[in-house]
Amino acid sequence: MRRLVQRHGDRLHALACRMLGDASLAEEVVQDVFAAMARGGATFRRDASLVTWLHAIAVNRCRSIRRRRSFAATRDAEELDITHADPADGPHDHLETQERNAKLTRAVSGLPADLREVIVLRFVGGRTYDEIAQIHGCAPGTVASRLHRALRRLADELGVSGLTRESI
Amino acid sequence: MTEHIAEHAERYWRRELEPSEMHRIEAHMAECETCRIEIESVRDVVSALVDWGNVAPKTGRDEERFIGPGPTVAASPWWRIAAVAALCVAAAAAGYGAGVSRTSGSGTSTVASTTADTTLPVFLLLLEEAAWPPSQPLARPGYREWTTELVSARRFAGARKLTEEPGIRVASDGSLVPAGPDERVQNLSGWYLIRARNYEEAIAFARRGPHLRYGSILVRQVE
C-alpha cells in the first residue's frame, strides 16, 4: 500500500494542483483519493486500470471542490510554478522557464473546466486518450477533439503573449 | 477530414503514433496546406506543455518561499502519512490486493528528487556589481555550473536576475533617489537563495560561484 502512495501520490497531487490552482486543497484531494480507495477497494473494476481509477476519483473530487467554492481560476496558480533548476540552465534560463510555465498556468487555468481537465490529465497525469475517456465517460474521439480545441485556444492565447518558441 | 487529422496533432508531435500513422499524416500535410497549418499551430504549445507538466507544483508546506521560516525538521507531506495509515487499516481489514497496472503514459518523466534540503536555514546571496552599468553583459558563463552544483548538493532554493537598469532607491523621507552609475553603494545584478548549514557553508558556496569575478556577494541569513 505504501508503494501505491509513493508511486502515485506526487502525480495525483500535481494533477490536483493544476486543476484547482491551490496546493493546500490539492493535498486534501490526494488524501481523499487514497481514503476513498481504502474504503471502496471492493468496488474497483479490475477491467479498469487502478491508476485510471485513482485519477477519476481525483478529478471528481476536484470538481466537487470547484462547485463548492467560489474559485478564482488563477488564484495562487502562478505560485505553483517553482521550477527545479535544470542543471543545463543558468539562472537566466531558469528565469525564462519559470516565466513560461507561469504563463501556461494562467492560460490553462482560464480554460473551460472540461478542456482544462483534459489538458491536466494528459500533460500532468500522463493519461492516454483511452484512460481520459474512461475518466470522463466519453469516447476517445471526444477526448481527442477536446484536447485539440484546448491546444488551439492555448496556442492562440499564448501566441499573442509571446510564449511560442520563436519569440523566446 | 481536416478535423480528424488535426486531432492527431498532439500525439504526432510527441511521436506517440504508429509509424504508418505518422507517415499518413505527413503525406497529408504535404498535400493539404490547411491541415499542415492546423497541425503546426499547436506544435510549440505541445512542447511547452510537456515541460510544464513535468514541473512539480509547490506543496502547501513548501519551504522554498522567499518569505517564511523553514522547518527545523524534514517532514513528509501529511497526506502521505494519513493515506498510508488509511490504506494499511483497510488492507488489514479487507485483504485488499489490487495490483497496480502500469499504463502507457505520455512518456513524461517524474521530476527528479533534487529539491533543496528544507531542514537547513535559508541564506540570501545578493550579487553585487563592482561597476554599474555592468562592464560585461549579465548573461555570463559559469552560473550554469554553479547552479548545477547547488542543485546537486540540494542547496538551491531559487535565483533571479535583475534587469540591467539601476533601479530607484526610496529614501527614508519617501523621496526617490535614482541609483545611477556613480552610486557609491553597490548595485545588484541578481540574487540566489540557498540552503546551508551555517554562514560558513553559505560563504563557501558563494566563493565557488563565478560572480566574484564581476563583483561581490552579500550573504544574509533569512529569518
XYZ file of C-alpha atoms in Angstrom:
391
model
C 0.000 0.000 0.000
C 2.863 2.307 0.819
C 4.203 1.739 -2.689
C 0.911 2.909 -4.162
C 1.120 6.163 -2.274
C 4.765 6.647 -3.115
C 4.277 5.789 -6.753
C 1.168 7.818 -7.454
C 0.823 10.398 -4.714
C 3.059 13.049 -6.234
C 1.474 12.820 -9.653
C -2.029 12.974 -8.244
C -1.013 15.949 -6.147
C 0.430 17.705 -9.181
C -2.743 16.980 -11.120
C -4.963 18.360 -8.377
C -2.727 21.422 -8.047
C -3.119 22.159 -11.740
C -6.853 21.639 -11.632
C -7.501 23.702 -8.544
C -4.628 26.172 -8.550
C -4.278 25.600 -4.853
C -1.594 23.407 -3.372
C -3.267 23.061 0.015
C -6.542 21.897 -1.492
C -4.569 19.503 -3.664
C -3.183 17.843 -0.555
C -6.726 17.302 0.687
C -7.707 15.823 -2.655
C -4.887 13.299 -2.564
C -5.785 12.254 0.953
C -9.390 11.831 -0.125
C -8.334 9.762 -3.128
C -6.440 7.227 -1.083
C -9.043 7.191 1.643
C -11.729 6.526 -0.984
C -9.566 3.797 -2.395
C -9.239 2.228 1.009
C -12.992 2.352 1.533
C -14.085 1.369 -1.940
C -11.436 -1.121 -2.949
C -14.066 -3.827 -3.260
C -15.873 -1.835 -5.936
C -12.772 -1.430 -8.074
C -13.454 -2.823 -11.502
C -10.468 -4.896 -12.444
C -11.131 -4.244 -16.105
C -10.115 -0.649 -15.437
C -6.617 0.424 -14.593
C -6.105 1.158 -10.938
C -4.232 4.311 -11.889
C -7.125 5.434 -14.075
C -9.479 4.784 -11.179
C -7.359 6.902 -8.864
C -7.291 9.718 -11.399
C -11.066 9.518 -11.835
C -11.544 9.890 -8.093
C -9.160 12.847 -8.073
C -10.999 14.540 -10.941
C -14.378 14.064 -9.267
C -13.040 15.388 -6.002
C -11.619 18.450 -7.740
C -14.966 19.052 -9.413
C -16.729 18.878 -6.050
C -14.356 21.399 -4.572
C -14.783 23.739 -7.512
C -18.554 23.539 -7.242
C -18.481 24.338 -3.543
C -16.035 27.164 -3.687
C -16.002 30.497 -5.430
C -12.951 29.695 -7.406
C -10.644 32.290 -8.885
C -9.114 30.326 -11.731
C -5.724 31.844 -11.434
C -5.616 32.226 -7.660
C -2.241 31.032 -6.434
C -1.758 29.449 -9.845
C 1.423 31.271 -10.565
C 2.799 30.460 -7.145
C 2.668 26.805 -8.111
C 5.325 27.312 -10.735
C 8.533 26.662 -8.973
C 10.891 25.042 -11.377
C 13.554 22.729 -10.166
C 16.646 24.069 -11.829
C 17.698 22.167 -14.874
C 21.433 21.584 -14.436
C 21.840 22.708 -18.024
C 20.373 26.089 -17.173
C 21.957 29.136 -15.683
C 19.882 31.435 -13.517
C 18.733 33.360 -16.560
C 17.426 30.274 -18.385
C 15.835 29.211 -15.140
C 14.018 32.514 -15.008
C 12.741 32.160 -18.564
C 11.450 28.665 -17.803
C 9.639 29.894 -14.724
C 8.043 32.742 -16.641
C 6.972 30.448 -19.449
C 5.435 27.994 -17.020
C 3.649 30.798 -15.208
C 2.112 31.956 -18.486
C 0.986 28.424 -19.238
C -0.503 28.007 -15.795
C -2.506 31.193 -16.197
C -3.689 30.163 -19.635
C -4.660 26.638 -18.601
C -6.466 27.981 -15.539
C -8.550 30.148 -17.843
C -9.807 27.250 -19.962
C -13.324 25.880 -19.540
C -13.377 23.083 -16.989
C -13.755 20.218 -19.464
C -10.845 21.419 -21.591
C -8.685 22.175 -18.567
C -9.247 18.677 -17.204
C -8.194 17.081 -20.458
C -5.023 19.159 -20.587
C -4.120 18.384 -16.979
C -4.919 14.682 -17.245
C -2.844 14.415 -20.389
C 0.200 16.530 -19.570
C 0.338 16.289 -15.784
C -1.383 12.966 -15.195
C 0.235 11.339 -18.220
C -3.023 9.548 -19.086
C -3.721 8.063 -22.509
C -6.727 9.080 -24.567
C -8.492 5.842 -23.659
C -7.880 6.433 -19.949
C -9.142 10.008 -20.133
C -12.186 8.728 -21.993
C -12.866 6.293 -19.136
C -12.480 9.053 -16.573
C -14.768 11.408 -18.464
C -17.227 8.750 -19.563
C -16.892 9.633 -23.228
C -15.371 8.234 -26.398
C -11.627 8.552 -27.115
C -12.511 10.578 -30.192
C -14.240 13.108 -27.958
C -11.092 13.324 -25.853
C -9.030 13.973 -28.968
C -11.425 16.692 -30.033
C -11.434 18.395 -26.640
C -7.689 18.193 -26.385
C -7.204 19.752 -29.784
C -9.643 22.540 -29.003
C -7.797 23.217 -25.775
C -4.447 23.263 -27.542
C -5.749 25.661 -30.184
C -7.084 28.015 -27.546
C -3.816 27.908 -25.647
C -1.776 28.390 -28.813
C -3.939 31.339 -29.844
C -3.719 32.961 -26.446
C -0.068 32.324 -25.821
C 0.930 33.232 -29.322
C -0.308 36.710 -28.547
C 1.527 36.853 -25.231
C 4.746 35.722 -26.800
C 5.235 32.271 -25.438
C 5.954 30.450 -28.628
C 9.476 29.211 -29.180
C 10.247 31.670 -31.933
C 9.763 34.530 -29.554
C 11.609 33.088 -26.567
C -11.058 15.046 -42.848
C -9.303 18.214 -41.695
C -10.802 17.949 -38.233
C -9.942 14.304 -37.896
C -6.328 14.689 -38.974
C -5.772 17.735 -36.776
C -6.957 15.817 -33.728
C -3.887 13.631 -34.098
C -1.622 16.656 -33.826
C -0.722 16.292 -30.168
C 0.260 12.642 -30.483
C 2.015 13.418 -33.776
C 4.288 15.991 -32.195
C 5.004 13.710 -29.255
C 5.824 10.849 -31.631
C 3.253 8.585 -29.999
C 1.596 7.365 -33.182
C 2.421 4.223 -35.094
C 4.936 4.837 -37.899
C 2.288 4.134 -40.523
C 0.015 6.764 -38.988
C 2.892 9.257 -38.783
C 3.596 8.742 -42.477
C -0.074 9.099 -43.350
C -0.275 12.426 -41.558
C 2.942 13.705 -43.073
C 1.780 12.708 -46.538
C -1.486 14.526 -45.985
C 0.264 17.635 -44.665
C 2.392 17.688 -47.783
C -0.776 17.891 -49.857
C -3.068 19.949 -47.671
C -1.904 23.393 -46.589
C -4.908 23.852 -44.295
C -4.131 20.714 -42.327
C -0.435 21.481 -42.228
C -1.094 24.905 -40.701
C -3.609 23.446 -38.262
C -1.194 20.776 -37.043
C 1.815 23.081 -36.879
C -0.192 25.671 -34.963
C -0.061 23.570 -31.814
C 3.496 22.278 -32.075
C 5.095 24.815 -29.736
C 2.355 24.752 -27.149
C 2.533 20.931 -27.015
C 6.267 21.133 -26.397
C 5.790 23.784 -23.730
C 3.041 21.764 -22.025
C 5.260 18.681 -21.871
C 7.816 20.708 -19.903
C 5.085 22.356 -17.839
C 3.584 19.012 -16.914
C 6.909 17.863 -15.504
C 7.138 20.746 -13.100
C 6.215 19.623 -9.588
C 3.916 22.291 -8.149
C 4.830 23.565 -4.765
C 3.128 21.907 -1.857
C 1.235 23.949 0.655
C 4.090 23.497 3.082
C 6.915 24.086 0.686
C 9.675 25.996 2.363
C 11.245 27.420 -0.727
C 9.217 30.594 -0.475
C 11.293 33.706 -0.151
C 9.389 34.884 2.876
C 8.645 32.486 5.655
C 10.586 30.295 8.033
C 11.797 26.929 7.015
C 11.060 23.914 9.122
C 13.599 22.574 11.546
C 12.627 19.011 10.849
C 12.081 17.484 7.436
C 8.600 16.025 7.278
C 6.738 14.009 4.700
C 3.628 15.664 3.355
C 0.951 14.960 5.902
C -1.289 13.408 3.275
C 1.247 10.648 2.719
C 1.150 9.655 6.348
C -2.626 9.797 6.502
C -3.037 7.962 3.219
C -0.657 5.161 4.159
C -2.341 4.771 7.526
C -5.753 4.577 5.891
C -4.541 2.019 3.392
C -2.858 -0.132 6.000
C -6.001 -0.302 8.088
C -8.135 -1.103 5.066
C -5.715 -3.690 3.792
C -5.675 -5.476 7.097
C -9.448 -5.483 7.262
C -10.304 -6.409 3.717
C -7.294 -8.245 2.395
C -7.287 -5.787 -0.466
C -4.786 -6.813 -3.018
C -5.321 -4.907 -6.162
C -2.200 -4.660 -8.134
C -1.032 -1.644 -9.923
C -1.155 -1.815 -13.650
C 1.377 0.277 -15.353
C -0.244 2.139 -18.147
C 1.441 3.551 -21.156
C 1.501 7.199 -20.490
C 2.826 10.147 -22.338
C 6.422 9.269 -21.693
C 6.763 12.172 -19.296
C 9.160 11.516 -16.517
C 8.711 12.348 -12.919
C 10.631 15.303 -11.583
C 13.992 14.196 -10.224
C 14.417 14.444 -6.478
C 16.698 17.465 -6.400
C 14.696 19.645 -4.068
C 16.662 21.591 -1.528
C 17.211 20.192 1.921
C 14.488 22.022 3.799
C 15.964 21.169 7.192
C 18.636 23.785 6.624
C 18.395 27.537 7.058
C 17.932 29.802 4.067
C 20.560 32.288 3.003
C 20.161 35.149 0.587
C 23.092 35.821 -1.716
C 22.890 39.285 -3.200
C 25.054 39.528 -6.306
C 26.673 42.945 -6.218
C 28.309 44.629 -9.157
C 31.614 46.400 -8.930
C 30.693 48.645 -11.851
C 27.324 49.876 -12.999
C 26.150 49.699 -15.713
C 27.882 46.320 -15.794
C 31.077 46.272 -17.811
C 30.127 42.852 -19.125
C 26.640 41.603 -20.033
C 24.906 39.903 -17.156
C 24.446 36.723 -19.205
C 27.861 35.429 -18.219
C 29.409 31.989 -18.192
C 29.844 29.983 -15.052
C 26.420 30.439 -13.467
C 25.071 27.282 -15.020
C 27.775 25.173 -13.432
C 27.324 26.957 -10.125
C 23.597 26.300 -10.173
C 24.232 22.673 -11.098
C 26.499 22.290 -8.102
C 23.936 23.875 -5.801
C 21.140 21.687 -7.143
C 23.210 18.534 -6.842
C 24.058 19.437 -3.261
C 20.356 20.054 -2.543
C 21.120 23.624 -1.632
C 19.482 25.554 -4.478
C 16.292 27.327 -3.476
C 15.886 29.918 -6.197
C 17.563 32.573 -8.259
C 16.517 35.628 -10.191
C 18.339 38.001 -12.446
C 17.536 41.681 -12.120
C 17.215 43.986 -15.085
C 20.245 45.938 -16.175
C 18.762 49.316 -15.375
C 19.925 50.602 -11.996
C 16.557 50.910 -10.299
C 15.356 53.534 -7.893
C 16.012 53.915 -4.211
C 13.284 55.211 -1.928
C 14.902 57.329 0.783
C 13.719 57.296 4.375
C 11.844 60.543 3.787
C 9.976 58.952 0.882
C 11.868 60.799 -1.788
C 13.152 58.952 -4.809
C 16.840 58.709 -5.455
C 17.856 57.249 -8.809
C 20.584 54.652 -8.384
C 22.884 55.951 -11.101
C 26.188 54.681 -12.350
C 28.128 56.844 -9.946
C 26.243 55.472 -6.969
C 28.766 54.516 -4.327
C 26.589 51.801 -2.958
C 26.996 48.535 -4.766
C 24.375 47.856 -7.372
C 22.793 44.457 -7.794
C 22.553 42.106 -10.734
C 20.638 39.270 -9.133
C 20.128 37.053 -6.158
C 20.321 33.427 -5.140
C 18.532 31.709 -2.320
C 20.358 28.704 -0.970
C 20.064 26.299 1.896
C 23.169 25.965 4.019
C 24.107 24.646 7.419
C 25.557 27.959 8.503
C 27.242 31.092 7.275
C 30.473 29.207 6.695
C 28.840 26.849 4.239
C 26.913 29.645 2.534
C 30.105 31.619 2.125
C 31.882 28.559 0.764
C 29.212 28.178 -1.906
C 29.405 31.893 -2.693
C 33.163 31.593 -3.227
C 32.780 28.673 -5.625
C 30.494 30.592 -7.951
C 31.532 32.812 -10.865
C 30.236 36.065 -9.509
C 33.311 37.128 -7.580
C 34.959 37.761 -10.940
C 32.468 40.546 -11.508
C 31.706 41.887 -8.063
C 30.972 40.871 -4.509
C 28.269 38.823 -2.815
C 26.391 39.905 0.263
C 25.389 36.848 2.292
C 22.486 37.189 4.718
C 20.531 34.569 6.577
C 16.765 34.686 6.071
C 14.801 34.594 9.267
